[in-house]
Amino acid sequence: MGKKLLHRRYVATLLSVGIIFVIWQIFAMVIHSPLILPLPRETLEVLVQDIGRPLFWQHVGATACRSLLAFGIAVVTGTLLGAVTGSSENLHNLLVFPLAILRATPVVSFILLALFWFGTSLVPVFVAVVMSLPVMSGAIESGIKNTNKELIACCRVYGFSRGKMIRHLYFPSCKPYFFSGSLAVFGLSWKVVAAAEVISLPHRSAGTLLQSAKVHLETAQVFAITLVLVVLSFVLESLFSFISP
């Protein structure tokens, strides 16, 4: 059954990719302007050239490292924060407004502010962590608050210690919320890091390549870099989903 499900997902993914390329081809032919929308063939030709350049992978690798670093920091910090706010109503009330501010503030505002505070290489990591923190903390807080109240009462009746309750009750309850929140944080971190790089322009980054291609009106290059980032993100997300329960 598992192999059949994976086969169906594989076929569905290939079909969706094929449909996207067909629609892309049609619109590119109708617009008939490589500056606005290049043909898939033109983009793939640029992509093949990029793949053969070590410098290109240095830029992409730097972006991937920043995204993974931001992801790790956001998951750890958000988990601790969510555990605190989920366990204490007073702390929840104290932190609910600051977290709401983080959710509501536009990404570009954090990017511009961070440019005054950090070096260009740290700006994407900082912004991604700030934007991802409410997502991860909210997931963990939901897991704690949705823990079965009857089981909590039962554990207290039988004198379970705080450590045992966390290990045998809260941890299993929060596990699906943790993986769901982590998956959302990973996708968000990847996008925010790339967006922040376009503005902060670190020495090595995919965002710097995107900005350079945009300045030189190399639309096919923008599409090629974006394709690499999308595929890499999809592969890493798929691996993460595979190990999650």
PDB file of C-alpha atoms in Angstrom, residues 73-167:
ATOM      1  CA  ILE A  73      17.138  28.445  15.322  1.00  0.00           C
ATOM      2  CA  ALA A  74      13.424  29.063  14.710  1.00  0.00           C
ATOM      3  CA  VAL A  75      12.467  25.471  15.564  1.00  0.00           C
ATOM      4  CA  VAL A  76      14.449  25.382  18.814  1.00  0.00           C
ATOM      5  CA  THR A  77      13.486  28.877  19.958  1.00  0.00           C
ATOM      6  CA  GLY A  78       9.868  28.534  18.849  1.00  0.00           C
ATOM      7  CA  THR A  79       9.510  25.183  20.604  1.00  0.00           C
ATOM      8  CA  LEU A  80      10.776  26.602  23.886  1.00  0.00           C
ATOM      9  CA  LEU A  81       8.618  29.694  23.537  1.00  0.00           C
ATOM     10  CA  GLY A  82       5.543  27.643  22.668  1.00  0.00           C
ATOM     11  CA  ALA A  83       6.137  25.367  25.648  1.00  0.00           C
ATOM     12  CA  VAL A  84       6.305  28.387  27.944  1.00  0.00           C
ATOM     13  CA  THR A  85       3.208  30.145  26.569  1.00  0.00           C
ATOM     14  CA  GLY A  86       1.261  26.894  26.405  1.00  0.00           C
ATOM     15  CA  SER A  87       2.028  26.020  30.023  1.00  0.00           C
ATOM     16  CA  SER A  88       1.356  29.430  31.580  1.00  0.00           C
ATOM     17  CA  GLU A  89      -1.680  31.584  30.855  1.00  0.00           C
ATOM     18  CA  ASN A  90       0.050  34.619  32.350  1.00  0.00           C
ATOM     19  CA  LEU A  91       3.059  34.271  30.052  1.00  0.00           C
ATOM     20  CA  HIS A  92       0.718  33.674  27.123  1.00  0.00           C
ATOM     21  CA  ASN A  93      -1.087  36.952  27.858  1.00  0.00           C
ATOM     22  CA  LEU A  94       2.266  38.712  28.253  1.00  0.00           C
ATOM     23  CA  LEU A  95       3.666  37.508  24.919  1.00  0.00           C
ATOM     24  CA  VAL A  96       0.550  37.365  22.757  1.00  0.00           C
ATOM     25  CA  PHE A  97       0.865  41.006  21.654  1.00  0.00           C
ATOM     26  CA  PRO A  98       4.599  40.896  20.732  1.00  0.00           C
ATOM     27  CA  LEU A  99       3.999  37.718  18.723  1.00  0.00           C
ATOM     28  CA  ALA A 100       1.040  39.372  17.000  1.00  0.00           C
ATOM     29  CA  ILE A 101       3.319  42.250  16.019  1.00  0.00           C
ATOM     30  CA  LEU A 102       5.781  39.795  14.470  1.00  0.00           C
ATOM     31  CA  ARG A 103       2.962  38.192  12.477  1.00  0.00           C
ATOM     32  CA  ALA A 104       1.584  41.513  11.230  1.00  0.00           C
ATOM     33  CA  THR A 105       4.815  43.339  10.372  1.00  0.00           C
ATOM     34  CA  PRO A 106       5.741  43.152   6.655  1.00  0.00           C
ATOM     35  CA  VAL A 107       8.855  41.154   5.849  1.00  0.00           C
ATOM     36  CA  VAL A 108      10.471  44.068   4.045  1.00  0.00           C
ATOM     37  CA  SER A 109      10.263  46.212   7.218  1.00  0.00           C
ATOM     38  CA  PHE A 110      12.297  43.678   9.171  1.00  0.00           C
ATOM     39  CA  ILE A 111      14.777  43.411   6.323  1.00  0.00           C
ATOM     40  CA  LEU A 112      15.357  47.172   6.167  1.00  0.00           C
ATOM     41  CA  LEU A 113      15.684  47.441   9.955  1.00  0.00           C
ATOM     42  CA  ALA A 114      18.049  44.472  10.142  1.00  0.00           C
ATOM     43  CA  LEU A 115      20.331  46.140   7.594  1.00  0.00           C
ATOM     44  CA  PHE A 116      21.105  48.752  10.274  1.00  0.00           C
ATOM     45  CA  TRP A 117      21.807  46.123  12.937  1.00  0.00           C
ATOM     46  CA  PHE A 118      23.660  43.241  11.257  1.00  0.00           C
ATOM     47  CA  GLY A 119      26.049  42.406   8.458  1.00  0.00           C
ATOM     48  CA  THR A 120      24.518  41.495   5.117  1.00  0.00           C
ATOM     49  CA  SER A 121      25.106  37.769   5.659  1.00  0.00           C
ATOM     50  CA  LEU A 122      23.181  37.720   8.952  1.00  0.00           C
ATOM     51  CA  VAL A 123      20.198  39.789   7.794  1.00  0.00           C
ATOM     52  CA  PRO A 124      18.435  36.909   5.958  1.00  0.00           C
ATOM     53  CA  VAL A 125      18.913  34.554   8.914  1.00  0.00           C
ATOM     54  CA  PHE A 126      17.604  37.079  11.441  1.00  0.00           C
ATOM     55  CA  VAL A 127      14.556  38.005   9.372  1.00  0.00           C
ATOM     56  CA  ALA A 128      13.687  34.361   8.672  1.00  0.00           C
ATOM     57  CA  VAL A 129      13.895  33.502  12.377  1.00  0.00           C
ATOM     58  CA  VAL A 130      11.730  36.478  13.365  1.00  0.00           C
ATOM     59  CA  MET A 131       9.067  35.646  10.782  1.00  0.00           C
ATOM     60  CA  SER A 132       9.069  31.920  11.599  1.00  0.00           C
ATOM     61  CA  LEU A 133       9.055  32.208  15.387  1.00  0.00           C
ATOM     62  CA  PRO A 134       5.291  32.857  15.802  1.00  0.00           C
ATOM     63  CA  VAL A 135       4.473  29.917  13.519  1.00  0.00           C
ATOM     64  CA  MET A 136       6.538  27.419  15.505  1.00  0.00           C
ATOM     65  CA  SER A 137       5.555  28.709  18.930  1.00  0.00           C
ATOM     66  CA  GLY A 138       1.887  28.705  17.943  1.00  0.00           C
ATOM     67  CA  ALA A 139       2.095  25.074  16.812  1.00  0.00           C
ATOM     68  CA  ILE A 140       3.673  23.902  20.074  1.00  0.00           C
ATOM     69  CA  GLU A 141       1.261  25.963  22.154  1.00  0.00           C
ATOM     70  CA  SER A 142      -1.672  24.361  20.318  1.00  0.00           C
ATOM     71  CA  GLY A 143      -0.230  20.918  21.001  1.00  0.00           C
ATOM     72  CA  ILE A 144       0.024  21.609  24.720  1.00  0.00           C
ATOM     73  CA  LYS A 145      -3.416  23.150  25.000  1.00  0.00           C
ATOM     74  CA  ASN A 146      -5.030  20.291  23.039  1.00  0.00           C
ATOM     75  CA  THR A 147      -3.568  17.631  25.319  1.00  0.00           C
ATOM     76  CA  ASN A 148      -6.322  15.392  26.674  1.00  0.00           C
ATOM     77  CA  LYS A 149      -7.554  17.013  29.899  1.00  0.00           C
ATOM     78  CA  GLU A 150      -8.763  13.687  31.306  1.00  0.00           C
ATOM     79  CA  LEU A 151      -5.305  12.179  30.893  1.00  0.00           C
ATOM     80  CA  ILE A 152      -3.774  15.193  32.628  1.00  0.00           C
ATOM     81  CA  ALA A 153      -6.122  14.735  35.577  1.00  0.00           C
ATOM     82  CA  CYS A 154      -5.385  11.001  35.639  1.00  0.00           C
ATOM     83  CA  CYS A 155      -1.638  11.611  35.744  1.00  0.00           C
ATOM     84  CA  ARG A 156      -2.053  14.022  38.636  1.00  0.00           C
ATOM     85  CA  VAL A 157      -4.195  11.531  40.545  1.00  0.00           C
ATOM     86  CA  TYR A 158      -1.502   8.883  40.218  1.00  0.00           C
ATOM     87  CA  GLY A 159       1.209  11.324  41.264  1.00  0.00           C
ATOM     88  CA  PHE A 160       3.137  11.572  38.014  1.00  0.00           C
ATOM     89  CA  SER A 161       6.107  13.916  38.257  1.00  0.00           C
ATOM     90  CA  ARG A 162       6.406  16.889  35.903  1.00  0.00           C
ATOM     91  CA  GLY A 163       9.117  15.097  33.981  1.00  0.00           C
ATOM     92  CA  LYS A 164       7.012  11.975  33.480  1.00  0.00           C
ATOM     93  CA  MET A 165       4.033  14.030  32.353  1.00  0.00           C
ATOM     94  CA  ILE A 166       6.164  15.841  29.788  1.00  0.00           C
ATOM     95  CA  ARG A 167       7.725  12.606  28.533  1.00  0.00           C
TER      96      ARG A 167
END
